[in-house]
Amino acid sequence: QSLISLAGVVVLIVGGWATATGAMTVGQLLSFFAGLMLLRNPLHTIMVGVPRVLEGAQSLRRLMAFLEAEAEE
């Protein structure tokens, strides 16, 4: 969650600098920032879900090893 918030802060700082130098308009900055905020919840879901999937895969490997050992006996 904090990584996504940090990305928002970085976008505002860099975008503010780009707007001040004329490389970007305020509308472009706000559009980009709004798009980033729309991605905030899906990115958070992915960041939370990936470790859970990895834990599940590891548990499945341990279970399969256990079942194969049982079958050999």
PDB file of N, CA and C in Angstrom:
ATOM      1  N   GLN A   1       0.829  -1.186   0.000  1.00  0.00           N
ATOM      2  CA  GLN A   1       0.000   0.000   0.000  1.00  0.00           C
ATOM      3  C   GLN A   1       0.874   1.250   0.000  1.00  0.00           C
ATOM      4  N   SER A   2       1.916   1.246   0.819  1.00  0.00           N
ATOM      5  CA  SER A   2       2.769   2.431   0.904  1.00  0.00           C
ATOM      6  C   SER A   2       3.574   2.627  -0.378  1.00  0.00           C
ATOM      7  N   LEU A   3       3.902   1.544  -1.067  1.00  0.00           N
ATOM      8  CA  LEU A   3       4.627   1.659  -2.335  1.00  0.00           C
ATOM      9  C   LEU A   3       3.776   2.368  -3.381  1.00  0.00           C
ATOM     10  N   ILE A   4       2.499   2.054  -3.413  1.00  0.00           N
ATOM     11  CA  ILE A   4       1.590   2.687  -4.360  1.00  0.00           C
ATOM     12  C   ILE A   4       1.412   4.163  -4.003  1.00  0.00           C
ATOM     13  N   SER A   5       1.308   4.460  -2.719  1.00  0.00           N
ATOM     14  CA  SER A   5       1.199   5.859  -2.286  1.00  0.00           C
ATOM     15  C   SER A   5       2.472   6.630  -2.624  1.00  0.00           C
ATOM     16  N   LEU A   6       3.611   5.989  -2.452  1.00  0.00           N
ATOM     17  CA  LEU A   6       4.877   6.620  -2.795  1.00  0.00           C
ATOM     18  C   LEU A   6       4.935   6.928  -4.292  1.00  0.00           C
ATOM     19  N   ALA A   7       4.422   6.013  -5.106  1.00  0.00           N
ATOM     20  CA  ALA A   7       4.387   6.253  -6.556  1.00  0.00           C
ATOM     21  C   ALA A   7       3.553   7.490  -6.869  1.00  0.00           C
ATOM     22  N   GLY A   8       2.437   7.663  -6.166  1.00  0.00           N
ATOM     23  CA  GLY A   8       1.603   8.848  -6.360  1.00  0.00           C
ATOM     24  C   GLY A   8       2.328  10.126  -6.013  1.00  0.00           C
ATOM     25  N   VAL A   9       3.087  10.095  -4.931  1.00  0.00           N
ATOM     26  CA  VAL A   9       3.851  11.267  -4.511  1.00  0.00           C
ATOM     27  C   VAL A   9       4.933  11.586  -5.544  1.00  0.00           C
ATOM     28  N   VAL A  10       5.606  10.549  -6.024  1.00  0.00           N
ATOM     29  CA  VAL A  10       6.649  10.760  -7.033  1.00  0.00           C
ATOM     30  C   VAL A  10       6.052  11.350  -8.306  1.00  0.00           C
ATOM     31  N   VAL A  11       4.888  10.834  -8.718  1.00  0.00           N
ATOM     32  CA  VAL A  11       4.223  11.364  -9.918  1.00  0.00           C
ATOM     33  C   VAL A  11       3.898  12.838  -9.729  1.00  0.00           C
ATOM     34  N   LEU A  12       3.410  13.204  -8.560  1.00  0.00           N
ATOM     35  CA  LEU A  12       3.073  14.605  -8.318  1.00  0.00           C
ATOM     36  C   LEU A  12       4.317  15.493  -8.301  1.00  0.00           C
ATOM     37  N   ILE A  13       5.395  15.009  -7.723  1.00  0.00           N
ATOM     38  CA  ILE A  13       6.624  15.821  -7.671  1.00  0.00           C
ATOM     39  C   ILE A  13       7.221  15.981  -9.064  1.00  0.00           C
ATOM     40  N   VAL A  14       7.414  14.859  -9.761  1.00  0.00           N
ATOM     41  CA  VAL A  14       8.006  14.930 -11.098  1.00  0.00           C
ATOM     42  C   VAL A  14       7.060  15.643 -12.058  1.00  0.00           C
ATOM     43  N   GLY A  15       5.776  15.332 -11.958  1.00  0.00           N
ATOM     44  CA  GLY A  15       4.797  15.997 -12.814  1.00  0.00           C
ATOM     45  C   GLY A  15       4.691  17.484 -12.529  1.00  0.00           C
ATOM     46  N   GLY A  16       4.803  17.858 -11.259  1.00  0.00           N
ATOM     47  CA  GLY A  16       4.787  19.276 -10.901  1.00  0.00           C
ATOM     48  C   GLY A  16       5.981  20.004 -11.495  1.00  0.00           C
ATOM     49  N   TRP A  17       7.138  19.342 -11.451  1.00  0.00           N
ATOM     50  CA  TRP A  17       8.329  19.925 -12.052  1.00  0.00           C
ATOM     51  C   TRP A  17       8.157  20.052 -13.570  1.00  0.00           C
ATOM     52  N   ALA A  18       7.625  18.992 -14.218  1.00  0.00           N
ATOM     53  CA  ALA A  18       7.409  19.027 -15.665  1.00  0.00           C
ATOM     54  C   ALA A  18       6.395  20.107 -16.041  1.00  0.00           C
ATOM     55  N   THR A  19       5.394  20.287 -15.211  1.00  0.00           N
ATOM     56  CA  THR A  19       4.394  21.330 -15.464  1.00  0.00           C
ATOM     57  C   THR A  19       5.015  22.716 -15.304  1.00  0.00           C
ATOM     58  N   ALA A  20       5.840  22.874 -14.301  1.00  0.00           N
ATOM     59  CA  ALA A  20       6.481  24.169 -14.062  1.00  0.00           C
ATOM     60  C   ALA A  20       7.433  24.548 -15.191  1.00  0.00           C
ATOM     61  N   THR A  21       8.070  23.549 -15.798  1.00  0.00           N
ATOM     62  CA  THR A  21       9.016  23.841 -16.882  1.00  0.00           C
ATOM     63  C   THR A  21       8.329  23.906 -18.244  1.00  0.00           C
ATOM     64  N   GLY A  22       7.037  23.588 -18.279  1.00  0.00           N
ATOM     65  CA  GLY A  22       6.298  23.672 -19.534  1.00  0.00           C
ATOM     66  C   GLY A  22       6.333  22.410 -20.366  1.00  0.00           C
ATOM     67  N   ALA A  23       6.919  21.346 -19.854  1.00  0.00           N
ATOM     68  CA  ALA A  23       6.979  20.081 -20.591  1.00  0.00           C
ATOM     69  C   ALA A  23       5.641  19.351 -20.558  1.00  0.00           C
ATOM     70  N   MET A  24       4.771  19.734 -19.657  1.00  0.00           N
ATOM     71  CA  MET A  24       3.485  19.060 -19.475  1.00  0.00           C
ATOM     72  C   MET A  24       2.470  20.094 -19.013  1.00  0.00           C
ATOM     73  N   THR A  25       1.219  19.898 -19.414  1.00  0.00           N
ATOM     74  CA  THR A  25       0.176  20.808 -18.940  1.00  0.00           C
ATOM     75  C   THR A  25      -0.400  20.282 -17.630  1.00  0.00           C
ATOM     76  N   VAL A  26      -1.098  21.129 -16.923  1.00  0.00           N
ATOM     77  CA  VAL A  26      -1.745  20.722 -15.676  1.00  0.00           C
ATOM     78  C   VAL A  26      -2.781  19.629 -15.970  1.00  0.00           C
ATOM     79  N   GLY A  27      -3.492  19.752 -17.073  1.00  0.00           N
ATOM     80  CA  GLY A  27      -4.477  18.737 -17.455  1.00  0.00           C
ATOM     81  C   GLY A  27      -3.851  17.383 -17.702  1.00  0.00           C
ATOM     82  N   GLN A  28      -2.688  17.367 -18.341  1.00  0.00           N
ATOM     83  CA  GLN A  28      -1.990  16.102 -18.574  1.00  0.00           C
ATOM     84  C   GLN A  28      -1.542  15.481 -17.258  1.00  0.00           C
ATOM     85  N   LEU A  29      -1.038  16.307 -16.363  1.00  0.00           N
ATOM     86  CA  LEU A  29      -0.620  15.813 -15.050  1.00  0.00           C
ATOM     87  C   LEU A  29      -1.795  15.226 -14.294  1.00  0.00           C
ATOM     88  N   LEU A  30      -2.901  15.944 -14.262  1.00  0.00           N
ATOM     89  CA  LEU A  30      -4.078  15.452 -13.539  1.00  0.00           C
ATOM     90  C   LEU A  30      -4.634  14.189 -14.181  1.00  0.00           C
ATOM     91  N   SER A  31      -4.615  14.109 -15.500  1.00  0.00           N
ATOM     92  CA  SER A  31      -5.093  12.901 -16.185  1.00  0.00           C
ATOM     93  C   SER A  31      -4.230  11.705 -15.836  1.00  0.00           C
ATOM     94  N   PHE A  32      -2.921  11.880 -15.863  1.00  0.00           N
ATOM     95  CA  PHE A  32      -2.024  10.782 -15.523  1.00  0.00           C
ATOM     96  C   PHE A  32      -2.199  10.363 -14.071  1.00  0.00           C
ATOM     97  N   PHE A  33      -2.303  11.338 -13.174  1.00  0.00           N
ATOM     98  CA  PHE A  33      -2.480  11.031 -11.759  1.00  0.00           C
ATOM     99  C   PHE A  33      -3.808  10.319 -11.515  1.00  0.00           C
ATOM    100  N   ALA A  34      -4.866  10.751 -12.192  1.00  0.00           N
ATOM    101  CA  ALA A  34      -6.166  10.085 -12.039  1.00  0.00           C
ATOM    102  C   ALA A  34      -6.091   8.642 -12.525  1.00  0.00           C
ATOM    103  N   GLY A  35      -5.397   8.425 -13.634  1.00  0.00           N
ATOM    104  CA  GLY A  35      -5.221   7.054 -14.121  1.00  0.00           C
ATOM    105  C   GLY A  35      -4.462   6.193 -13.142  1.00  0.00           C
ATOM    106  N   LEU A  36      -3.433   6.764 -12.535  1.00  0.00           N
ATOM    107  CA  LEU A  36      -2.671   6.033 -11.524  1.00  0.00           C
ATOM    108  C   LEU A  36      -3.553   5.669 -10.332  1.00  0.00           C
ATOM    109  N   MET A  37      -4.395   6.592  -9.917  1.00  0.00           N
ATOM    110  CA  MET A  37      -5.282   6.316  -8.787  1.00  0.00           C
ATOM    111  C   MET A  37      -6.334   5.256  -9.131  1.00  0.00           C
ATOM    112  N   LEU A  38      -6.742   5.185 -10.399  1.00  0.00           N
ATOM    113  CA  LEU A  38      -7.673   4.132 -10.815  1.00  0.00           C
ATOM    114  C   LEU A  38      -7.020   2.757 -10.733  1.00  0.00           C
ATOM    115  N   LEU A  39      -5.710   2.701 -10.907  1.00  0.00           N
ATOM    116  CA  LEU A  39      -4.986   1.429 -10.836  1.00  0.00           C
ATOM    117  C   LEU A  39      -4.595   1.043  -9.412  1.00  0.00           C
ATOM    118  N   ARG A  40      -4.827   1.930  -8.482  1.00  0.00           N
ATOM    119  CA  ARG A  40      -4.365   1.717  -7.111  1.00  0.00           C
ATOM    120  C   ARG A  40      -4.931   0.431  -6.484  1.00  0.00           C
ATOM    121  N   ASN A  41      -6.232   0.244  -6.516  1.00  0.00           N
ATOM    122  CA  ASN A  41      -6.823  -0.947  -5.894  1.00  0.00           C
ATOM    123  C   ASN A  41      -6.453  -2.235  -6.624  1.00  0.00           C
ATOM    124  N   PRO A  42      -6.517  -2.282  -7.964  1.00  0.00           N
ATOM    125  CA  PRO A  42      -6.080  -3.519  -8.620  1.00  0.00           C
ATOM    126  C   PRO A  42      -4.611  -3.870  -8.340  1.00  0.00           C
ATOM    127  N   LEU A  43      -3.741  -2.876  -8.299  1.00  0.00           N
ATOM    128  CA  LEU A  43      -2.339  -3.142  -7.990  1.00  0.00           C
ATOM    129  C   LEU A  43      -2.182  -3.659  -6.565  1.00  0.00           C
ATOM    130  N   HIS A  44      -2.943  -3.106  -5.647  1.00  0.00           N
ATOM    131  CA  HIS A  44      -2.887  -3.573  -4.268  1.00  0.00           C
ATOM    132  C   HIS A  44      -3.357  -5.025  -4.182  1.00  0.00           C
ATOM    133  N   THR A  45      -4.412  -5.351  -4.904  1.00  0.00           N
ATOM    134  CA  THR A  45      -4.917  -6.724  -4.914  1.00  0.00           C
ATOM    135  C   THR A  45      -3.861  -7.692  -5.440  1.00  0.00           C
ATOM    136  N   ILE A  46      -3.168  -7.298  -6.488  1.00  0.00           N
ATOM    137  CA  ILE A  46      -2.111  -8.146  -7.048  1.00  0.00           C
ATOM    138  C   ILE A  46      -0.966  -8.297  -6.057  1.00  0.00           C
ATOM    139  N   MET A  47      -0.578  -7.192  -5.426  1.00  0.00           N
ATOM    140  CA  MET A  47       0.536  -7.241  -4.485  1.00  0.00           C
ATOM    141  C   MET A  47       0.217  -8.121  -3.281  1.00  0.00           C
ATOM    142  N   VAL A  48      -1.035  -8.179  -2.876  1.00  0.00           N
ATOM    143  CA  VAL A  48      -1.438  -9.028  -1.754  1.00  0.00           C
ATOM    144  C   VAL A  48      -1.609 -10.474  -2.222  1.00  0.00           C
ATOM    145  N   GLY A  49      -2.099 -10.655  -3.442  1.00  0.00           N
ATOM    146  CA  GLY A  49      -2.414 -11.989  -3.941  1.00  0.00           C
ATOM    147  C   GLY A  49      -1.215 -12.823  -4.335  1.00  0.00           C
ATOM    148  N   VAL A  50      -0.182 -12.212  -4.859  1.00  0.00           N
ATOM    149  CA  VAL A  50       0.985 -12.970  -5.336  1.00  0.00           C
ATOM    150  C   VAL A  50       1.630 -13.785  -4.211  1.00  0.00           C
ATOM    151  N   PRO A  51       1.899 -13.211  -3.051  1.00  0.00           N
ATOM    152  CA  PRO A  51       2.476 -14.048  -1.984  1.00  0.00           C
ATOM    153  C   PRO A  51       1.561 -15.197  -1.569  1.00  0.00           C
ATOM    154  N   ARG A  52       0.267 -14.972  -1.603  1.00  0.00           N
ATOM    155  CA  ARG A  52      -0.671 -16.045  -1.243  1.00  0.00           C
ATOM    156  C   ARG A  52      -0.603 -17.181  -2.254  1.00  0.00           C
ATOM    157  N   VAL A  53      -0.508 -16.845  -3.525  1.00  0.00           N
ATOM    158  CA  VAL A  53      -0.398 -17.874  -4.565  1.00  0.00           C
ATOM    159  C   VAL A  53       0.909 -18.643  -4.401  1.00  0.00           C
ATOM    160  N   LEU A  54       1.990 -17.946  -4.117  1.00  0.00           N
ATOM    161  CA  LEU A  54       3.277 -18.605  -3.921  1.00  0.00           C
ATOM    162  C   LEU A  54       3.257 -19.529  -2.705  1.00  0.00           C
ATOM    163  N   GLU A  55       2.624 -19.091  -1.634  1.00  0.00           N
ATOM    164  CA  GLU A  55       2.496 -19.942  -0.444  1.00  0.00           C
ATOM    165  C   GLU A  55       1.670 -21.175  -0.765  1.00  0.00           C
ATOM    166  N   GLY A  56       0.603 -20.998  -1.525  1.00  0.00           N
ATOM    167  CA  GLY A  56      -0.234 -22.128  -1.909  1.00  0.00           C
ATOM    168  C   GLY A  56       0.511 -23.114  -2.784  1.00  0.00           C
ATOM    169  N   ALA A  57       1.315 -22.619  -3.702  1.00  0.00           N
ATOM    170  CA  ALA A  57       2.101 -23.497  -4.568  1.00  0.00           C
ATOM    171  C   ALA A  57       3.110 -24.299  -3.754  1.00  0.00           C
ATOM    172  N   GLN A  58       3.752 -23.648  -2.782  1.00  0.00           N
ATOM    173  CA  GLN A  58       4.704 -24.349  -1.925  1.00  0.00           C
ATOM    174  C   GLN A  58       3.991 -25.403  -1.080  1.00  0.00           C
ATOM    175  N   SER A  59       2.828 -25.084  -0.577  1.00  0.00           N
ATOM    176  CA  SER A  59       2.058 -26.053   0.208  1.00  0.00           C
ATOM    177  C   SER A  59       1.658 -27.242  -0.654  1.00  0.00           C
ATOM    178  N   LEU A  60       1.273 -26.975  -1.885  1.00  0.00           N
ATOM    179  CA  LEU A  60       0.905 -28.056  -2.801  1.00  0.00           C
ATOM    180  C   LEU A  60       2.102 -28.960  -3.082  1.00  0.00           C
ATOM    181  N   ARG A  61       3.289 -28.388  -3.256  1.00  0.00           N
ATOM    182  CA  ARG A  61       4.494 -29.209  -3.485  1.00  0.00           C
ATOM    183  C   ARG A  61       4.782 -30.102  -2.285  1.00  0.00           C
ATOM    184  N   ARG A  62       4.641 -29.536  -1.072  1.00  0.00           N
ATOM    185  CA  ARG A  62       4.865 -30.356   0.129  1.00  0.00           C
ATOM    186  C   ARG A  62       3.834 -31.467   0.235  1.00  0.00           C
ATOM    187  N   LEU A  63       2.587 -31.159  -0.074  1.00  0.00           N
ATOM    188  CA  LEU A  63       1.532 -32.159  -0.013  1.00  0.00           C
ATOM    189  C   LEU A  63       1.767 -33.266  -1.035  1.00  0.00           C
ATOM    190  N   MET A  64       2.157 -32.879  -2.254  1.00  0.00           N
ATOM    191  CA  MET A  64       2.413 -33.889  -3.293  1.00  0.00           C
ATOM    192  C   MET A  64       3.597 -34.765  -2.903  1.00  0.00           C
ATOM    193  N   ALA A  65       4.646 -34.204  -2.317  1.00  0.00           N
ATOM    194  CA  ALA A  65       5.791 -34.991  -1.866  1.00  0.00           C
ATOM    195  C   ALA A  65       5.370 -35.958  -0.769  1.00  0.00           C
ATOM    196  N   PHE A  66       4.530 -35.505   0.137  1.00  0.00           N
ATOM    197  CA  PHE A  66       4.040 -36.368   1.208  1.00  0.00           C
ATOM    198  C   PHE A  66       3.210 -37.516   0.640  1.00  0.00           C
ATOM    199  N   LEU A  67       2.315 -37.199  -0.285  1.00  0.00           N
ATOM    200  CA  LEU A  67       1.467 -38.236  -0.862  1.00  0.00           C
ATOM    201  C   LEU A  67       2.283 -39.238  -1.685  1.00  0.00           C
ATOM    202  N   GLU A  68       3.303 -38.771  -2.389  1.00  0.00           N
ATOM    203  CA  GLU A  68       4.156 -39.691  -3.151  1.00  0.00           C
ATOM    204  C   GLU A  68       4.937 -40.596  -2.211  1.00  0.00           C
ATOM    205  N   ALA A  69       5.400 -40.057  -1.089  1.00  0.00           N
ATOM    206  CA  ALA A  69       6.127 -40.874  -0.108  1.00  0.00           C
ATOM    207  C   ALA A  69       5.202 -41.920   0.490  1.00  0.00           C
ATOM    208  N   GLU A  70       3.957 -41.556   0.752  1.00  0.00           N
ATOM    209  CA  GLU A  70       2.977 -42.499   1.291  1.00  0.00           C
ATOM    210  C   GLU A  70       2.681 -43.613   0.286  1.00  0.00           C
ATOM    211  N   ALA A  71       2.596 -43.253  -1.001  1.00  0.00           N
ATOM    212  CA  ALA A  71       2.284 -44.222  -2.041  1.00  0.00           C
ATOM    213  C   ALA A  71       3.417 -45.230  -2.234  1.00  0.00           C
ATOM    214  N   GLU A  72       4.655 -44.814  -2.013  1.00  0.00           N
ATOM    215  CA  GLU A  72       5.799 -45.693  -2.177  1.00  0.00           C
ATOM    216  C   GLU A  72       5.898 -46.714  -1.048  1.00  0.00           C
ATOM    217  N   GLU A  73       5.367 -46.397   0.111  1.00  0.00           N
ATOM    218  CA  GLU A  73       5.460 -47.307   1.264  1.00  0.00           C
ATOM    219  C   GLU A  73       4.474 -48.398   1.220  1.00  0.00           C
TER     220      GLU A  73
END
